[in-house]
Tab-separated table of C-alpha atoms in Angstrom:
chain	number	residue	atom	x	y	z
A	169	ALA	CA	242.341	-54.122	34.741
A	170	VAL	CA	241.261	-54.449	38.518
A	171	HIS	CA	242.963	-57.036	40.380
A	172	ASN	CA	241.343	-59.260	43.135
A	173	ALA	CA	243.254	-58.356	46.505
A	174	SER	CA	243.273	-62.181	47.488
A	175	THR	CA	243.821	-64.034	44.393
A	176	GLY	CA	246.235	-61.348	42.411
A	177	LYS	CA	243.830	-61.903	39.543
A	178	VAL	CA	242.116	-59.471	37.659
A	179	ASP	CA	238.468	-59.975	38.156
A	180	ARG	CA	237.087	-56.492	36.535
A	181	PHE	CA	237.560	-54.235	33.984
A	182	THR	CA	237.358	-50.589	33.888
A	183	VAL	CA	236.140	-48.952	30.092
A	184	HIS	CA	237.107	-45.352	29.985
A	185	TRP	CA	235.198	-43.246	27.341
A	186	ILE	CA	234.577	-39.570	26.011
A	187	ASP	CA	231.120	-38.457	25.177
A	188	THR	CA	231.798	-37.079	21.803
A	189	ALA	CA	229.323	-34.758	21.715
A	190	THR	CA	230.545	-32.684	25.047
A	191	GLY	CA	233.938	-34.158	25.389
A	192	THR	CA	233.079	-35.174	28.771
A	193	PRO	CA	235.044	-38.376	29.916
A	194	GLY	CA	233.384	-41.395	31.815
A	195	SER	CA	234.262	-44.727	32.809
A	196	ALA	CA	232.311	-47.952	34.815
A	197	THR	CA	233.378	-51.237	35.970
A	198	ALA	CA	232.405	-54.663	34.797
A	199	ARG	CA	233.407	-58.329	35.018
A	200	ASN	CA	232.183	-58.979	31.437
A	201	VAL	CA	232.961	-56.466	28.725
A	202	VAL	CA	231.978	-56.824	25.350
A	203	VAL	CA	233.873	-55.172	22.484
A	204	ALA	CA	231.984	-54.371	19.586
A	205	THR	CA	233.151	-51.192	17.483
A	206	GLY	CA	232.716	-52.211	14.062
A	207	GLY	CA	234.745	-50.823	11.405
A	208	SER	CA	236.275	-47.551	10.622
A	209	PRO	CA	236.695	-46.139	7.124
A	210	ALA	CA	239.975	-47.059	5.437
A	211	VAL	CA	241.268	-44.132	3.891
A	212	PRO	CA	244.542	-44.042	1.849
A	213	PRO	CA	247.327	-41.936	3.065
A	214	LEU	CA	247.218	-40.038	-0.522
A	215	PHE	CA	243.765	-38.977	0.323
A	216	ALA	CA	244.002	-38.311	3.914
A	217	PRO	CA	245.151	-34.752	4.042
A	218	PHE	CA	242.001	-33.552	1.758
A	219	THR	CA	239.341	-35.260	4.293
A	220	THR	CA	239.342	-32.219	6.441
A	221	GLY	CA	239.171	-28.686	6.597
A	222	GLU	CA	236.418	-25.699	5.479
A	223	ASP	CA	236.713	-27.114	1.491
A	224	VAL	CA	236.301	-30.899	1.993
A	225	ARG	CA	236.152	-32.743	-1.836
A	226	PHE	CA	237.234	-36.227	-0.367
A	227	ILE	CA	234.614	-38.444	1.441
A	228	HIS	CA	234.570	-41.892	2.398
A	229	SER	CA	231.499	-44.072	0.991
A	230	SER	CA	230.201	-44.126	4.946
A	231	GLN	CA	229.568	-40.439	4.685
A	232	TYR	CA	228.173	-40.295	1.380
A	233	ALA	CA	224.501	-40.254	2.078
A	234	THR	CA	224.601	-37.831	4.935
A	235	SER	CA	226.908	-35.919	3.066
A	236	ILE	CA	226.114	-35.078	-0.490
A	237	PRO	CA	222.624	-33.226	0.670
A	238	ARG	CA	224.830	-30.586	2.448
A	239	LEU	CA	227.756	-30.527	-0.546
A	240	SER	CA	225.439	-30.312	-3.285
A	241	PRO	CA	224.991	-26.516	-3.484
A	242	THR	CA	228.904	-26.091	-3.081
A	243	LEU	CA	229.545	-28.714	-6.015
A	244	LEU	CA	227.027	-26.918	-8.004
A	245	ALA	CA	228.729	-23.352	-7.588
A	246	ALA	CA	230.137	-21.993	-10.463
A	247	GLY	CA	233.255	-22.254	-11.398
A	248	SER	CA	233.507	-25.715	-9.379
A	249	PRO	CA	234.492	-28.373	-11.672
A	250	GLN	CA	231.010	-30.479	-12.782
A	251	HIS	CA	233.239	-33.780	-12.857
A	252	PHE	CA	232.686	-36.194	-9.738
A	253	VAL	CA	234.890	-39.138	-9.316
A	254	VAL	CA	234.170	-42.559	-7.408
A	255	VAL	CA	237.041	-44.659	-6.808
A	256	GLY	CA	236.483	-48.353	-5.874
A	257	GLY	CA	235.454	-51.440	-7.412
A	258	GLY	CA	233.001	-52.743	-5.085
A	259	GLN	CA	228.854	-52.594	-4.223
A	260	SER	CA	229.158	-49.023	-2.768
A	261	ALA	CA	231.454	-47.736	-5.213
A	262	ALA	CA	228.948	-48.944	-8.067
A	263	GLU	CA	225.853	-47.686	-6.290
A	264	ILE	CA	227.428	-44.095	-5.614
A	265	TYR	CA	228.388	-43.848	-9.173
A	266	VAL	CA	224.785	-44.863	-10.223
A	267	ASP	CA	223.371	-42.161	-7.742
A	268	LEU	CA	225.683	-39.447	-8.679
A	269	ALA	CA	224.783	-39.793	-12.250
A	270	SER	CA	221.347	-39.456	-11.609
A	271	ARG	CA	221.326	-36.844	-8.842
A	272	PHE	CA	223.356	-34.751	-11.100
A	273	PRO	CA	222.234	-35.033	-14.410
A	274	ALA	CA	224.334	-32.333	-15.806
A	275	ALA	CA	227.681	-33.199	-14.558
A	276	LYS	CA	230.433	-35.844	-15.727
A	277	ILE	CA	230.852	-39.125	-13.531
A	278	THR	CA	233.705	-41.621	-13.699
A	279	LEU	CA	234.108	-44.092	-11.920
A	280	LEU	CA	237.974	-45.511	-11.276
A	281	VAL	CA	238.251	-49.337	-10.564
A	282	LYS	CA	241.948	-50.567	-9.718
A	283	ASP	CA	240.896	-54.122	-10.923
A	284	THR	CA	241.122	-54.912	-14.673
A	285	SER	CA	237.251	-54.827	-14.489
A	286	LEU	CA	234.255	-54.449	-12.560
A	287	ARG	CA	233.518	-58.067	-10.908
A	288	PRO	CA	230.101	-59.701	-9.946
A	289	SER	CA	229.434	-61.209	-6.415
A	290	ASP	CA	229.031	-64.759	-5.816
A	291	ASP	CA	225.884	-65.319	-4.109
A	292	SER	CA	225.042	-68.462	-5.416
A	293	PRO	CA	223.424	-70.884	-2.885
A	294	PHE	CA	226.461	-73.276	-2.270
A	295	VAL	CA	229.034	-70.820	-1.952
A	296	ASN	CA	226.696	-68.542	0.091
A	297	GLU	CA	226.784	-71.446	2.946
A	298	ILE	CA	229.743	-70.069	4.302
A	299	PHE	CA	228.145	-67.466	6.207
A	300	ASP	CA	226.169	-70.282	7.875
A	301	PRO	CA	226.937	-70.220	12.022
A	302	ASP	CA	227.756	-74.172	11.534
A	303	ARG	CA	230.715	-73.057	9.310
A	304	VAL	CA	232.604	-71.113	12.217
A	305	SER	CA	233.797	-73.834	14.231
A	306	PRO	CA	235.677	-75.818	11.134
A	307	THR	CA	237.198	-72.436	10.129
A	308	TYR	CA	238.340	-71.846	13.394
A	309	GLU	CA	239.797	-75.065	13.922
A	310	LEU	CA	242.007	-74.446	10.476
A	311	ASN	CA	245.857	-73.172	10.767
A	312	ALA	CA	246.497	-69.501	10.092
A	313	ALA	CA	247.927	-70.133	6.484
A	314	GLU	CA	244.628	-72.387	5.711
A	315	ARG	CA	242.559	-69.794	7.002
A	316	ALA	CA	244.254	-67.102	4.823
A	317	ALA	CA	243.700	-69.601	1.705
A	318	LYS	CA	240.007	-70.131	2.576
A	319	ARG	CA	239.320	-66.196	2.743
A	320	GLU	CA	241.372	-65.559	-0.410
A	321	LYS	CA	239.104	-68.148	-2.250
A	322	ASP	CA	235.780	-66.825	-0.677
A	323	LYS	CA	236.409	-63.012	-0.915
A	324	GLY	CA	234.115	-62.747	-4.252
A	325	THR	CA	231.160	-62.918	-1.885
A	326	ASN	CA	231.780	-59.762	-0.125
A	327	TYR	CA	235.156	-57.845	-1.249
A	328	GLY	CA	235.282	-55.759	-4.121
A	329	VAL	CA	232.267	-57.004	-5.951
A	330	VAL	CA	228.945	-55.860	-7.194
A	331	ARG	CA	225.819	-57.620	-7.592
A	332	LEU	CA	224.859	-58.847	-11.103
A	333	GLU	CA	221.774	-56.680	-11.655
A	334	LEU	CA	223.804	-53.363	-10.836
A	335	LEU	CA	226.526	-54.471	-13.086
A	336	GLU	CA	224.045	-54.803	-15.848
A	337	ARG	CA	222.491	-51.604	-15.755
A	338	ILE	CA	225.734	-49.833	-15.633
A	339	TYR	CA	226.889	-51.563	-18.853
A	340	SER	CA	223.432	-51.272	-20.303
A	341	ASP	CA	223.691	-47.514	-19.421
A	342	LEU	CA	227.251	-47.365	-20.855
A	343	TYR	CA	226.062	-49.148	-23.851
A	344	ALA	CA	223.457	-46.574	-24.925
A	345	GLN	CA	225.533	-44.071	-24.290
A	346	GLU	CA	228.129	-44.822	-27.122
A	347	VAL	CA	225.638	-45.739	-29.291
A	348	ASP	CA	224.178	-41.964	-29.058
A	349	ASP	CA	227.431	-40.403	-29.261
A	350	PRO	CA	230.399	-42.818	-30.573
A	351	CYS	CA	232.946	-39.842	-29.132
A	352	GLU	CA	234.318	-40.614	-26.002
A	353	SER	CA	235.178	-37.479	-25.192
A	354	ASN	CA	231.563	-36.560	-25.278
A	355	TRP	CA	230.535	-39.374	-22.671
A	356	ARG	CA	228.838	-38.122	-19.332
A	357	CYS	CA	229.531	-41.562	-17.318
A	358	ARG	CA	232.469	-43.853	-17.796
A	359	VAL	CA	234.051	-46.550	-15.948
A	360	ARG	CA	237.956	-46.637	-16.134
A	361	ASP	CA	239.496	-50.194	-15.446
A	362	SER	CA	242.939	-50.766	-14.126
A	363	ARG	CA	243.301	-47.216	-12.672
A	364	THR	CA	245.241	-46.029	-9.799
A	365	VAL	CA	245.678	-42.510	-8.102
A	366	VAL	CA	248.803	-41.576	-7.564
A	367	ALA	CA	248.863	-37.775	-6.589
A	368	VAL	CA	246.659	-35.275	-5.352
A	369	GLN	CA	246.473	-31.393	-5.510
A	370	ARG	CA	243.755	-28.842	-4.781
A	371	LEU	CA	242.824	-26.700	-7.550
A	372	GLU	CA	243.738	-23.074	-7.469
A	373	GLY	CA	241.111	-20.428	-7.532
A	374	GLY	CA	238.131	-19.818	-5.078
A	375	ALA	CA	236.148	-22.140	-6.755
A	376	GLY	CA	237.544	-25.459	-5.429
A	377	GLY	CA	238.409	-28.439	-6.840
A	378	VAL	CA	240.971	-31.056	-6.706
A	379	ARG	CA	243.272	-32.726	-9.536
A	380	LEU	CA	244.115	-36.080	-9.620
A	381	GLU	CA	246.991	-37.809	-11.395
A	382	VAL	CA	246.010	-41.192	-12.491
A	383	ALA	CA	248.333	-44.028	-13.741
A	384	ARG	CA	247.219	-47.576	-15.092
A	385	THR	CA	247.518	-50.064	-12.427
A	386	GLY	CA	250.780	-51.606	-12.151
A	387	ALA	CA	252.438	-48.724	-14.358
A	388	GLU	CA	252.428	-46.271	-11.668
A	389	ASN	CA	255.422	-44.679	-12.702
A	390	GLY	CA	254.604	-44.503	-16.575
A	391	GLU	CA	252.397	-42.268	-18.373
A	392	ARG	CA	249.808	-40.405	-15.866
A	393	GLU	CA	246.711	-38.468	-16.842
A	394	ALA	CA	245.286	-35.437	-14.869
A	395	VAL	CA	241.626	-35.475	-13.959
A	396	GLU	CA	239.963	-32.309	-12.333
A	397	ALA	CA	236.921	-33.073	-9.890
A	398	GLY	CA	234.683	-31.185	-7.849
A	399	LEU	CA	234.007	-34.232	-5.295
A	400	VAL	CA	235.998	-37.438	-4.785
A	401	VAL	CA	234.096	-40.233	-3.073
A	402	PHE	CA	236.541	-43.176	-2.470
A	403	ALA	CA	235.011	-46.451	-1.552
A	404	THR	CA	238.092	-47.886	-0.017
A	405	GLY	CA	236.260	-50.076	2.576
A	406	TYR	CA	236.966	-50.574	6.156
A	407	VAL	CA	239.528	-51.589	9.130
A	408	ARG	CA	238.445	-53.387	11.872
A	409	ASP	CA	241.291	-52.951	14.558
A	410	ALA	CA	239.840	-50.357	16.774
A	411	HIS	CA	239.876	-52.944	19.508
A	412	VAL	CA	243.639	-52.967	19.444
A	413	ARG	CA	243.706	-49.571	20.870
A	414	ILE	CA	240.898	-49.868	23.446
A	415	LEU	CA	242.371	-52.534	24.986
A	416	GLU	CA	245.684	-51.538	24.823
A	417	GLY	CA	245.288	-51.306	28.971
A	418	THR	CA	245.167	-54.815	29.083
A	419	ARG	CA	247.955	-55.805	27.182
A	420	ALA	CA	250.413	-56.575	29.955
A	421	LEU	CA	247.889	-59.487	30.363
A	422	LEU	CA	248.580	-61.170	27.168
A	423	GLU	CA	251.006	-64.788	27.140
A	424	SER	CA	253.437	-63.320	25.012
A	425	GLU	CA	253.465	-59.809	27.050
A	426	VAL	CA	253.691	-61.758	30.483
A	427	ALA	CA	256.547	-64.232	28.955
A	428	LYS	CA	258.506	-61.419	27.657
A	429	ALA	CA	258.144	-59.479	31.360
A	430	ALA	CA	259.640	-62.842	32.528
A	431	GLU	CA	262.422	-63.113	30.436
A	432	ASN	CA	263.509	-59.545	31.370
A	433	THR	CA	263.050	-59.890	35.045
A	434	ALA	CA	265.366	-63.344	34.711
A	435	ALA	CA	267.748	-61.083	33.003
A	436	ALA	CA	267.874	-58.304	35.275
A	437	ALA	CA	267.986	-60.658	38.581
A	438	PRO	CA	269.879	-64.116	38.471
A	439	GLU	CA	267.464	-65.171	41.791
A	440	ALA	CA	264.056	-64.874	40.984
A	441	VAL	CA	261.976	-63.919	44.146
A	442	GLU	CA	258.236	-64.499	44.057
A	443	ALA	CA	256.354	-61.410	44.364
A	444	PRO	CA	253.765	-61.555	47.588
A	445	ALA	CA	250.315	-61.189	46.817
A	446	PRO	CA	249.063	-57.806	47.112
A	447	SER	CA	247.366	-56.879	50.643
A	448	ALA	CA	244.838	-54.265	48.860
A	449	GLU	CA	242.792	-53.962	45.836
A	450	VAL	CA	245.352	-52.698	42.944
A	451	VAL	CA	244.061	-50.816	40.016
A	452	ALA	CA	246.432	-51.250	37.208
A	453	PRO	CA	247.356	-47.857	35.337
A	454	ALA	CA	244.326	-47.045	32.740
A	455	VAL	CA	245.225	-46.180	29.532
A	456	VAL	CA	242.530	-43.706	28.580
A	457	PRO	CA	242.374	-43.868	24.746
A	458	GLU	CA	242.110	-40.788	22.689
A	459	ALA	CA	238.511	-39.239	21.795
A	460	PRO	CA	237.153	-42.284	19.767
A	461	LYS	CA	237.035	-41.061	15.910
A	462	GLU	CA	233.497	-42.647	15.691
A	463	THR	CA	230.412	-41.953	17.715
A	464	VAL	CA	230.656	-44.217	20.830
A	465	THR	CA	227.600	-45.860	22.858
A	466	GLU	CA	228.437	-47.468	26.237
A	467	THR	CA	225.768	-49.918	27.557
A	468	THR	CA	226.519	-50.872	31.341
A	469	THR	CA	224.620	-53.212	33.349
A	470	THR	CA	225.646	-54.805	36.665
A	471	THR	CA	227.334	-57.593	34.862
A	472	THR	CA	228.494	-56.429	31.470
A	473	THR	CA	229.365	-53.507	29.815
A	474	THR	CA	229.230	-53.186	25.750
A	475	THR	CA	230.812	-51.057	23.682
A	476	THR	CA	229.014	-50.248	20.112
A	477	THR	CA	229.867	-47.705	17.251
A	478	SER	CA	227.695	-46.990	14.157
A	479	SER	CA	229.887	-47.801	11.409
A	480	SER	CA	228.376	-50.733	9.312
A	481	ALA	CA	229.634	-54.165	9.212
A	482	SER	CA	230.427	-54.288	5.562
A	483	GLU	CA	230.695	-51.543	3.300
A	484	PRO	CA	227.263	-49.834	3.079
A	485	SER	CA	224.621	-48.848	0.493
A	486	PRO	CA	224.930	-44.886	-0.087
A	487	GLU	CA	221.022	-45.346	1.448
A	488	SER	CA	222.435	-46.929	4.700
A	489	ALA	CA	225.055	-44.592	5.914
A	490	SER	CA	223.448	-42.759	8.900
A	491	ALA	CA	224.338	-39.481	10.277
A	492	ASP	CA	226.844	-40.666	13.184
A	493	GLU	CA	229.252	-41.804	9.773
A	494	GLN	CA	230.094	-37.856	9.345
A	495	VAL	CA	233.092	-38.394	11.246
A	496	LYS	CA	236.514	-37.305	11.221
A	497	ILE	CA	238.368	-40.255	9.260
A	498	THR	CA	242.130	-40.609	10.034
A	499	VAL	CA	242.651	-44.572	9.795
A	500	GLU	CA	245.204	-45.250	7.452
A	501	VAL	CA	245.180	-48.401	5.304
A	502	ASN	CA	247.908	-50.060	7.038
A	503	SER	CA	247.047	-50.347	10.328
A	504	ALA	CA	248.142	-51.894	13.571
A	505	PRO	CA	247.809	-55.834	13.505
A	506	ALA	CA	245.521	-57.594	15.451
A	507	VAL	CA	247.413	-59.046	18.511
A	508	PHE	CA	244.574	-59.824	21.042
A	509	PRO	CA	243.903	-63.622	20.602
A	510	VAL	CA	240.292	-64.686	20.897
A	511	GLY	CA	238.834	-68.222	21.462
A	512	ARG	CA	236.192	-69.990	19.552
A	513	ASP	CA	233.793	-67.967	21.953
A	514	TYR	CA	235.122	-64.866	21.075
A	515	LYS	CA	236.985	-64.441	24.443
A	516	VAL	CA	240.169	-62.336	24.440
A	517	GLN	CA	243.008	-65.328	25.241
A	518	TYR	CA	244.767	-63.754	27.854
A	519	ALA	CA	247.713	-65.493	29.989
A	520	PRO	CA	246.784	-68.598	31.787
A	521	GLY	CA	245.964	-67.450	35.416
A	522	ALA	CA	245.989	-63.690	34.517
A	523	VAL	CA	242.106	-63.114	34.852
A	524	GLU	CA	239.147	-64.983	37.238
A	525	GLU	CA	237.203	-67.455	35.187
A	526	GLY	CA	234.000	-65.376	35.658
A	527	ALA	CA	235.419	-62.436	34.294
A	528	GLY	CA	236.704	-61.495	30.784
A	529	ILE	CA	236.722	-59.342	27.286
A	530	TRP	CA	234.556	-60.601	24.059
A	531	LEU	CA	235.631	-59.223	20.654
A	532	GLN	CA	232.772	-58.933	18.020
A	533	GLY	CA	232.856	-58.177	14.284
A	534	CYS	CA	236.669	-58.011	14.326
A	535	ASN	CA	237.630	-61.630	14.109
A	536	GLU	CA	237.223	-62.201	10.471
A	537	LYS	CA	240.690	-64.086	10.297
A	538	THR	CA	240.001	-66.496	13.041
A	539	HIS	CA	236.308	-67.062	12.640
A	540	GLY	CA	235.427	-66.342	8.625
A	541	LEU	CA	234.335	-63.837	6.508
A	542	SER	CA	230.666	-64.054	8.364
A	543	ASP	CA	232.261	-62.107	11.249
A	544	THR	CA	231.613	-58.754	9.698
A	545	LEU	CA	228.303	-59.321	8.505
A	546	LEU	CA	224.838	-59.198	9.841
A	547	SER	CA	223.946	-62.976	8.888
A	548	ILE	CA	225.878	-64.231	12.325
A	549	LEU	CA	224.935	-61.395	14.514
A	550	ALA	CA	222.067	-63.143	16.330
A	551	HIS	CA	223.904	-66.810	16.682
A	552	ARG	CA	227.138	-65.154	17.620
A	553	GLY	CA	225.331	-62.919	20.195
A	554	GLY	CA	223.904	-65.980	21.927
A	555	GLU	CA	227.754	-67.987	21.687
A	556	VAL	CA	228.733	-64.927	23.820
A	557	VAL	CA	225.768	-64.880	26.318
A	558	GLY	CA	226.351	-68.411	26.669
A	559	SER	CA	230.389	-67.831	27.163
A	560	ILE	CA	229.682	-65.105	29.905
A	561	PHE	CA	226.591	-66.634	31.740
A	562	GLY	CA	227.015	-70.458	31.067
A	563	PRO	CA	226.035	-73.170	28.543
A	564	GLY	CA	222.400	-73.013	27.420
A	565	ALA	CA	222.435	-69.258	28.818
A	566	GLY	CA	222.358	-67.856	24.895
A	567	SER	CA	219.240	-70.045	24.444
A	568	LYS	CA	216.788	-68.749	26.874
């Protein structure tokens, strides 16, 4: 954050980045910054140690489309378990399960679902209106508890659900398989519901592979089943908290932090002394973030700096993943909470008087808790972009 010499308020922000291809650092300063980093793969802590190294047998669903052609020779090598496991109960998990069954006709494919069954997505017309732009304001105006209840009620539109036509295809294939051979141990493809992976270890020997210990959901301390696999694809969704790390250098501008600093000052010095206005431009110590775990593109103009990444806003289909999504994934499910409050116009709400009126930071794609389920999806993207432009340049600017 860069302070104005005459007002003492922040009127610019310096954005630091690292070129992921060369490791070269860079920076730019702008009055207006838009942070649109998308989602980062949510990696269960149990799987994290197995996502790196020379013999990677665990990949996130976002990496599937770009990784599977490269991994195919390894997966088909002699001695490697010809059994591939998909973990998850959403659209991505179901699509990857079907693709693996088609791509590797001699291999066994298992889909492990934590829930009691695969569930259909609700895309009926009235329910789908929750994604309309005019639903954002009513959602934002609710209190936190009401918004949480609304998200829970509407999550069947987007989270842990599968399109009905794909469910019917999977069910039909499994039914035909059972008709051909009633012996379950001979089935090539299986969907195992109410299952949770509780332990993982690498198989000994040069062929590679892993052994999963699987228990019934809710009875993780009970009887376990050992499952050997040559590949595990986990479709465990995304976390959208990259902005917390990116904005760490501005945390002191938050109202809660300003109040905390004032309390500490009052406790240390009974008589408060008004600090003089700075006599020259002051650049606050910049917190340069660690090398991004995703490919980052910085686009800078004289007015606005926008931060974007290649991660999809929702769980992608296998066909939609890009080469940029072959990333090191170390994000855990229990990530840092969002601590940067935003207004209805997506602008970060710093302490009153801390930032000049014409300067600010706007967040996109990480405001689901305040702006509704549409925030992470494409349905609101263009309209939201217009609102952000209008917030930066004034009413009506977003429609020109």
